Every structure is written in structure tokens, then in C-alpha cells.
Short mmCIF file of C-alpha atoms in Angstrom, two decimals:
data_model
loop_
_atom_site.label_atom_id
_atom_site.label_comp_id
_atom_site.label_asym_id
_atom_site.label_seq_id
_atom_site.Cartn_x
_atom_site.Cartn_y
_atom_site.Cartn_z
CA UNK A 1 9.49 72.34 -85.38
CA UNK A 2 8.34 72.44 -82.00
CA UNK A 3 10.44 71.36 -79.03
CA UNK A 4 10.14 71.42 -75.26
CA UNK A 5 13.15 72.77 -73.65
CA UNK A 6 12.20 71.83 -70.05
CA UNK A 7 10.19 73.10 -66.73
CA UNK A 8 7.11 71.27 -65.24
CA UNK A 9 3.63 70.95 -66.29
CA UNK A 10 1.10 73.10 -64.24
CA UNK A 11 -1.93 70.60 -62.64
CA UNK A 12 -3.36 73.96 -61.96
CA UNK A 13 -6.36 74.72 -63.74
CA UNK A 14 -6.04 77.81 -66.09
CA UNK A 15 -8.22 80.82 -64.18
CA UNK A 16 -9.10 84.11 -65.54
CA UNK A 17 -6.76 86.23 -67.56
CA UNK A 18 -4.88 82.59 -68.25
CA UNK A 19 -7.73 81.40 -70.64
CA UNK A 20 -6.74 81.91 -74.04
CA UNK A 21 -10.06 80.92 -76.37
CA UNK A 22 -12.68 82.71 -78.09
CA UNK A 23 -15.35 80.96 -76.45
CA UNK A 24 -16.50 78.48 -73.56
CA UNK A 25 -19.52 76.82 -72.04
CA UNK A 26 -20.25 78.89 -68.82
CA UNK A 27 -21.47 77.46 -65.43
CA UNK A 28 -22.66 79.48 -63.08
CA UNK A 29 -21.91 79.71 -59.37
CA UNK A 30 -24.33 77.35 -58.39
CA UNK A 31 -23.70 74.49 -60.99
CA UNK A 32 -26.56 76.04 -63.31
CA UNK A 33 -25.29 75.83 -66.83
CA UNK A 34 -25.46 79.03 -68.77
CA UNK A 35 -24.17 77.86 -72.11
CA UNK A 36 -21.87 79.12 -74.98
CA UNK A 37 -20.60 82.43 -74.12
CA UNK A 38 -17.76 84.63 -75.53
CA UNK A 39 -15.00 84.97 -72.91
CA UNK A 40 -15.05 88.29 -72.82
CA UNK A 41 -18.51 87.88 -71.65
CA UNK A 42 -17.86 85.18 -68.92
CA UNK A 43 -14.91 87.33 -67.46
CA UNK A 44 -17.30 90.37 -67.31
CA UNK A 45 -19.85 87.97 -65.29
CA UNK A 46 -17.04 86.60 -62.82
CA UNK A 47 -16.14 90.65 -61.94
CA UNK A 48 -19.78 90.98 -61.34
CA UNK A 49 -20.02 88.73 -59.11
CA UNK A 50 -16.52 88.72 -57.32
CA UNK A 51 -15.65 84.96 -58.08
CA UNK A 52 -13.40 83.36 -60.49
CA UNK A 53 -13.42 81.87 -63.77
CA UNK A 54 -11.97 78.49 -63.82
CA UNK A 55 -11.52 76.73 -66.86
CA UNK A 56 -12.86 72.99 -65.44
CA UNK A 57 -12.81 70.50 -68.56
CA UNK A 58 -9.85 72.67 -70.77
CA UNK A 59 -10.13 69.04 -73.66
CA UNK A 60 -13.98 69.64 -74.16
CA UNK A 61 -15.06 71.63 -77.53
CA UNK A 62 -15.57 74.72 -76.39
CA UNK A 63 -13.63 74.45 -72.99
CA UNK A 64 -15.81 74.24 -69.74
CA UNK A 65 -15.13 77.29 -67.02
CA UNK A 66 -17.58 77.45 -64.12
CA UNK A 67 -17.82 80.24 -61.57
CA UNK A 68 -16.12 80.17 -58.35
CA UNK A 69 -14.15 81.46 -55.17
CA UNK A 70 -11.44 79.79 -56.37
CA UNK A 71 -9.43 80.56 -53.33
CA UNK A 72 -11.89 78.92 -51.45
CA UNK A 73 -12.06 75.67 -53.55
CA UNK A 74 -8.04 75.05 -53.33
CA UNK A 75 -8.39 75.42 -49.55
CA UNK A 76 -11.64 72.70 -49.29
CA UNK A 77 -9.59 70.79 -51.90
CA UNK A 78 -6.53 70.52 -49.53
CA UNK A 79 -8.79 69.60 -46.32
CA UNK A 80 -10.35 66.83 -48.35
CA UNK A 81 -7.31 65.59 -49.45
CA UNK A 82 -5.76 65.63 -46.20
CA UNK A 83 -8.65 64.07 -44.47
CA UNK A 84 -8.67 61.65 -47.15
CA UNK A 85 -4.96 60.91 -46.13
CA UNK A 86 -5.78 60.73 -42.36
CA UNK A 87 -8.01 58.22 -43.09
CA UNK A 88 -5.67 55.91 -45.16
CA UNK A 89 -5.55 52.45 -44.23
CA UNK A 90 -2.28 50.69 -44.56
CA UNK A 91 -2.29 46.93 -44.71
CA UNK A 92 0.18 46.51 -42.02
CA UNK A 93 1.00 42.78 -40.91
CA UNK A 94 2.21 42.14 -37.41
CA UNK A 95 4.52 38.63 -36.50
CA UNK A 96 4.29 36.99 -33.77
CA UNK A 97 6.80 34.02 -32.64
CA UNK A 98 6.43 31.19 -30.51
CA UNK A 99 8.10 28.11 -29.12
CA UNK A 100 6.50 24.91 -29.65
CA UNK A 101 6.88 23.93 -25.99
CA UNK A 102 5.50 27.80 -24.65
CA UNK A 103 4.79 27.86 -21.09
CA UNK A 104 1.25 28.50 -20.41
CA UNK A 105 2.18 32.29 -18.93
CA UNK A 106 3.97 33.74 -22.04
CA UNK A 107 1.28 31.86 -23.90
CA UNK A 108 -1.44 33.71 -22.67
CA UNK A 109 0.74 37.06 -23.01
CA UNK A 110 1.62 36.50 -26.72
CA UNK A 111 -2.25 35.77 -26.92
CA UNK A 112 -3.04 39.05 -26.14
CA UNK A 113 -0.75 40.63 -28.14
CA UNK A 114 -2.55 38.78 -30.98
CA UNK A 115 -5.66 39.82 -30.24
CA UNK A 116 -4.82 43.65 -29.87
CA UNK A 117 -3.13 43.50 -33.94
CA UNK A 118 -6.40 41.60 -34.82
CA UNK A 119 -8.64 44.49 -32.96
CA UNK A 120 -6.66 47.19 -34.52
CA UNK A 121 -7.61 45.61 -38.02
CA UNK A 122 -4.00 44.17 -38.52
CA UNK A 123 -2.91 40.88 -39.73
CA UNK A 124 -0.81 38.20 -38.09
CA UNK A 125 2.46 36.33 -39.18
CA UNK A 126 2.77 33.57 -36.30
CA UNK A 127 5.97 31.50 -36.95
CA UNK A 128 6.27 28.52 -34.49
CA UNK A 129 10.44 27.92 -33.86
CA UNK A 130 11.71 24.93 -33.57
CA UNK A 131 15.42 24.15 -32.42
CA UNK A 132 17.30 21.11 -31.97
CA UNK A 133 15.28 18.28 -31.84
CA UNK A 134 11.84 19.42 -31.68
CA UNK A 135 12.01 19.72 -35.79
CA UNK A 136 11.10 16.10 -35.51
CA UNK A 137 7.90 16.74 -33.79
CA UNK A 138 6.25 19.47 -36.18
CA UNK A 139 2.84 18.30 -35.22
CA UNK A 140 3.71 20.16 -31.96
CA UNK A 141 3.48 23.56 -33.85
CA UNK A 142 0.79 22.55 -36.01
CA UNK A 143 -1.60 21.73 -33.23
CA UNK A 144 -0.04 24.91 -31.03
CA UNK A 145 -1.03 27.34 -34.21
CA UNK A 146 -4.30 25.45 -34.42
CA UNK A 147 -5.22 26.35 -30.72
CA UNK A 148 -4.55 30.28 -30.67
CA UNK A 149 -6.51 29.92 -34.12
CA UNK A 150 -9.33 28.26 -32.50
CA UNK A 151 -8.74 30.78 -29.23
CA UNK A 152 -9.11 34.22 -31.62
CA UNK A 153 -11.88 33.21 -34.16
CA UNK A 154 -14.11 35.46 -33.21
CA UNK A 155 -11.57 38.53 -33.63
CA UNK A 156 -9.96 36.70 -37.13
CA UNK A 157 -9.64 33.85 -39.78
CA UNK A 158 -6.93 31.96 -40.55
CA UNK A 159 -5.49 33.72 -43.97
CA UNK A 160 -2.65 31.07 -44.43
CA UNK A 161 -2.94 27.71 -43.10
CA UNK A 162 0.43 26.57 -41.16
CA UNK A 163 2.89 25.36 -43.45
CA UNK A 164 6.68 24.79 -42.91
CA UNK A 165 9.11 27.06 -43.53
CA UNK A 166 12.44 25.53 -43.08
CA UNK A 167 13.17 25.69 -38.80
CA UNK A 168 9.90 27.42 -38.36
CA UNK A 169 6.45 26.64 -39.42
CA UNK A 170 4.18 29.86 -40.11
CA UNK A 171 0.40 30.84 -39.94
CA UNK A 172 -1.04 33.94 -41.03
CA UNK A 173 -4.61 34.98 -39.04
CA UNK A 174 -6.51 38.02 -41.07
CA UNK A 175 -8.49 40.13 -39.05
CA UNK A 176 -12.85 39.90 -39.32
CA UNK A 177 -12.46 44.09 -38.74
CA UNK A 178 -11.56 46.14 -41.74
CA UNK A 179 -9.01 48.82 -40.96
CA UNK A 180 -10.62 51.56 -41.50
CA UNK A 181 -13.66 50.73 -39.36
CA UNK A 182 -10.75 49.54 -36.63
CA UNK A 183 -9.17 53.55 -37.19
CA UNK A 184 -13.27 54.80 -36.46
CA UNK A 185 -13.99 52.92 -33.12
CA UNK A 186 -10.17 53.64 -32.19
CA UNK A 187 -11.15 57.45 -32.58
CA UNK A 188 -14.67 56.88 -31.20
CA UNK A 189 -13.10 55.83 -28.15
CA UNK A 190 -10.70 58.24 -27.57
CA UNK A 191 -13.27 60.79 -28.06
CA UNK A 192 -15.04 59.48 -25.13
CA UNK A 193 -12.14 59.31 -22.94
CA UNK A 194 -11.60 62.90 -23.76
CA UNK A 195 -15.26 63.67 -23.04
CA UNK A 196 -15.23 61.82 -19.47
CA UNK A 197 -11.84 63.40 -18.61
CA UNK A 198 -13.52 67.08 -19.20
CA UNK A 199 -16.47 65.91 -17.34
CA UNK A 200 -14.55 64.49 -14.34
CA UNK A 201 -11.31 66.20 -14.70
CA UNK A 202 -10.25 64.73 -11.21
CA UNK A 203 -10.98 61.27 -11.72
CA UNK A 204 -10.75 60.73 -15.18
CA UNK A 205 -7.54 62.14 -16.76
CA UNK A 206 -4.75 60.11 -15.66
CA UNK A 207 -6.63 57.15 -17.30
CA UNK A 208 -7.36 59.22 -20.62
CA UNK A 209 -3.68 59.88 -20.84
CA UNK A 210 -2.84 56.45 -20.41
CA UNK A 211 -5.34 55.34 -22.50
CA UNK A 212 -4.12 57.50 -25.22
CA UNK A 213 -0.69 56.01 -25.39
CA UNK A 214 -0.39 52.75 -27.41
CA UNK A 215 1.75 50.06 -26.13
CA UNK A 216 4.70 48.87 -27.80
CA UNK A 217 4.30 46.30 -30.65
CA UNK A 218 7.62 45.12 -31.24
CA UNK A 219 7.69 41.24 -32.31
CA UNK A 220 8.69 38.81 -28.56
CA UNK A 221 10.51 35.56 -28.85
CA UNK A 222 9.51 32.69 -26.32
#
């Protein structure tokens, strides 16, 4: 009887000297398919022409191998895959609090704020406090929540409509911008900054490095 006694799998495709069968169905170096060859045959093609054979489809009847640098494949593999990663978007939601009574200054600042997450392709939490006795007046919040909605509609869409949440009543504003277009403009533009700071290395580099340097995000309370 049979029995595993431990150690991990290989992902690694079996390459050369590693492929134990009679036969396979050979690819060439260019995707052409040569068809049904012994493997002594396709190992005496890959030394002819200084690439690899690479056993690409080991369940198929006989096994598939292609041709290749294989060398050279791992390393494009590994830059696609870590491109792949750079370009990851993570759904990343942002909160935002507010008093019901807000004075029209920190207002306008936790406005901003608001519209930078919605710009950078983030979602909103906004959670209205209340304290004491403004519980009794929740229309306060609900009409507050309904103005910054109104005042970023152009940059996002109310997600969740206000509801109440014990002391606090909470509103969540999606953005219009996908993420991952949000990561493209964000590296458009720093590209650009870069550019004009090589091109006016005087003038323009004390505003690229600012520029470059993203404020901080932590969640105010009025």
C-alpha cells in the first residue's frame, strides 16, 4: 500500500531530465505544434536548440512539453506577478465623524478630507455623533449627511443611506472612480511632477517632493 510520509508538493513544472514518459506532444519554440514525439527525441531537439523542455499540461494523454528558455520564463513570470501585485486594488473604506452642530470651518475641512478618500477611489463611513441632548433632534444629522452628500456627488454616491446607529447615525458615500483607475492618474501625475522637476530642476522640485508625500488620513472628531 502506498503512503505519503510527508514533504511539499512541487508547483514547479517537471523540465528535462525530470520527465519520466515514453512519449509527449511537442511544441516548438514559437508555439508551433510539432506533435507526438518520443522523449528521447524532444530532449535531443531542446539541446539543439539550447532551450528547455517543459512539461506544460503533465494530466493530458500524452503529456504536453513545449520548448523554452525556461530561465527566462520564471523571471517574466515573477515580473508579471509582481506587477500584477503592484497593481492590486484594496477596497479600503475611510470614516469620517462629525458633530451635528459642526462649525462651518471644520466643516469645510472634514469636506475636503472627504473628497480626497473619494478621489483616491476610497469609500466613506460618515457617522454623525450626537451627545446629550441632541439625540432628540436626529433630523439634525440626517439633513447634515444629506448636505456633504449633495456637496460631493459629482466625486461619489451615497452607498448606504443614513440610518441610526445607537448615539451616532452613519452614511456610507462610494466613490464614481474605480480604484484602480484612481492608482493610474495617481501615477500619471506623479510622473509629470517628476518630468517638470527634471525639466526645471530649480523651480520645480521642492513642489514634486511635496507633492509626492501623502497627507495623513487618520479619522478627526469635531
Amino acid at each position: 500500500m502506498w503512503c505519503y510520509r510527508g514533504g511539499s508538493i512541487s508547483a514547479e513544472p517537471r523540465i528535462n531530465d525530470r520527465i519520466r514518459v515514453p512519449e509527449v506532444r511537442l511544441v516548438g519554440p514559437s508555439g508551433e505544434q510539432v506533435g507526438i514525439v518520443p522523449l528521447a527525441k524532444a530532449l535531443e531537439l531542446a539541446q539543439e536548440y539550447d532551450l528547455d523542455l517543459v512539461e506544460v499540461a503533465a494530466n493530458a494523454r500524452p503529456p504536453v512539453c513545449k520548448l523554452m528558455d525556461y530561465g527566462k520564463f520564471k523571471y517574466e513570470s515573477a515580473m508579471k506577478a509582481r506587477e500584477a501585485r503592484k497593481n492590486q486594488a484594496h477596497t479600503v473604506i475611510k470614516e469620517m465623524k462629525l458633530r451635528p452642530k459642526i462649525d462651518p470651518h471644520d466643516y469645510d475641512t472634514k469636506k475636503g478630507h472627504v473628497v480626497r478618500f473619494l478621489k483616491q477611489g476610497d469609500k466613506v463611513k460618515i457617522t454623525i455623533m450626537f451627545r446629550g441632548r441632541e439625540q432628540s433632534r436626529p433630523e439634525l444629522g440626517y439633513r447634515l449627511l444629506q448636505r456633504l452628500a449633495e456637496d460631493v456627488q459629482d466625486l461619489g454616491f451615497v452607498e448606504s443611506n443614513p440610518k441610526q446607529d445607537g448615539r451616532n447615525m452613519i452614511m456610507v458615500l462610494g466613490p464614481h472612480k474605480k480604484k484602480t483607475e484612481a492608482m493610474a492618474e495617481a501615477r500619471q501625475a506623479q510622473e509629470a511632477r517628476k518630468a517638470e522637476a527634471k525639466a526645471n530642476p530649480g523651480r520645480s522640485q521642492n513642489a514634486a517632493d511635496a507633492d509626492s508625500q501623502a497627507p495623513a488620513e487618520a479619522s478627526a472628531e469635531a
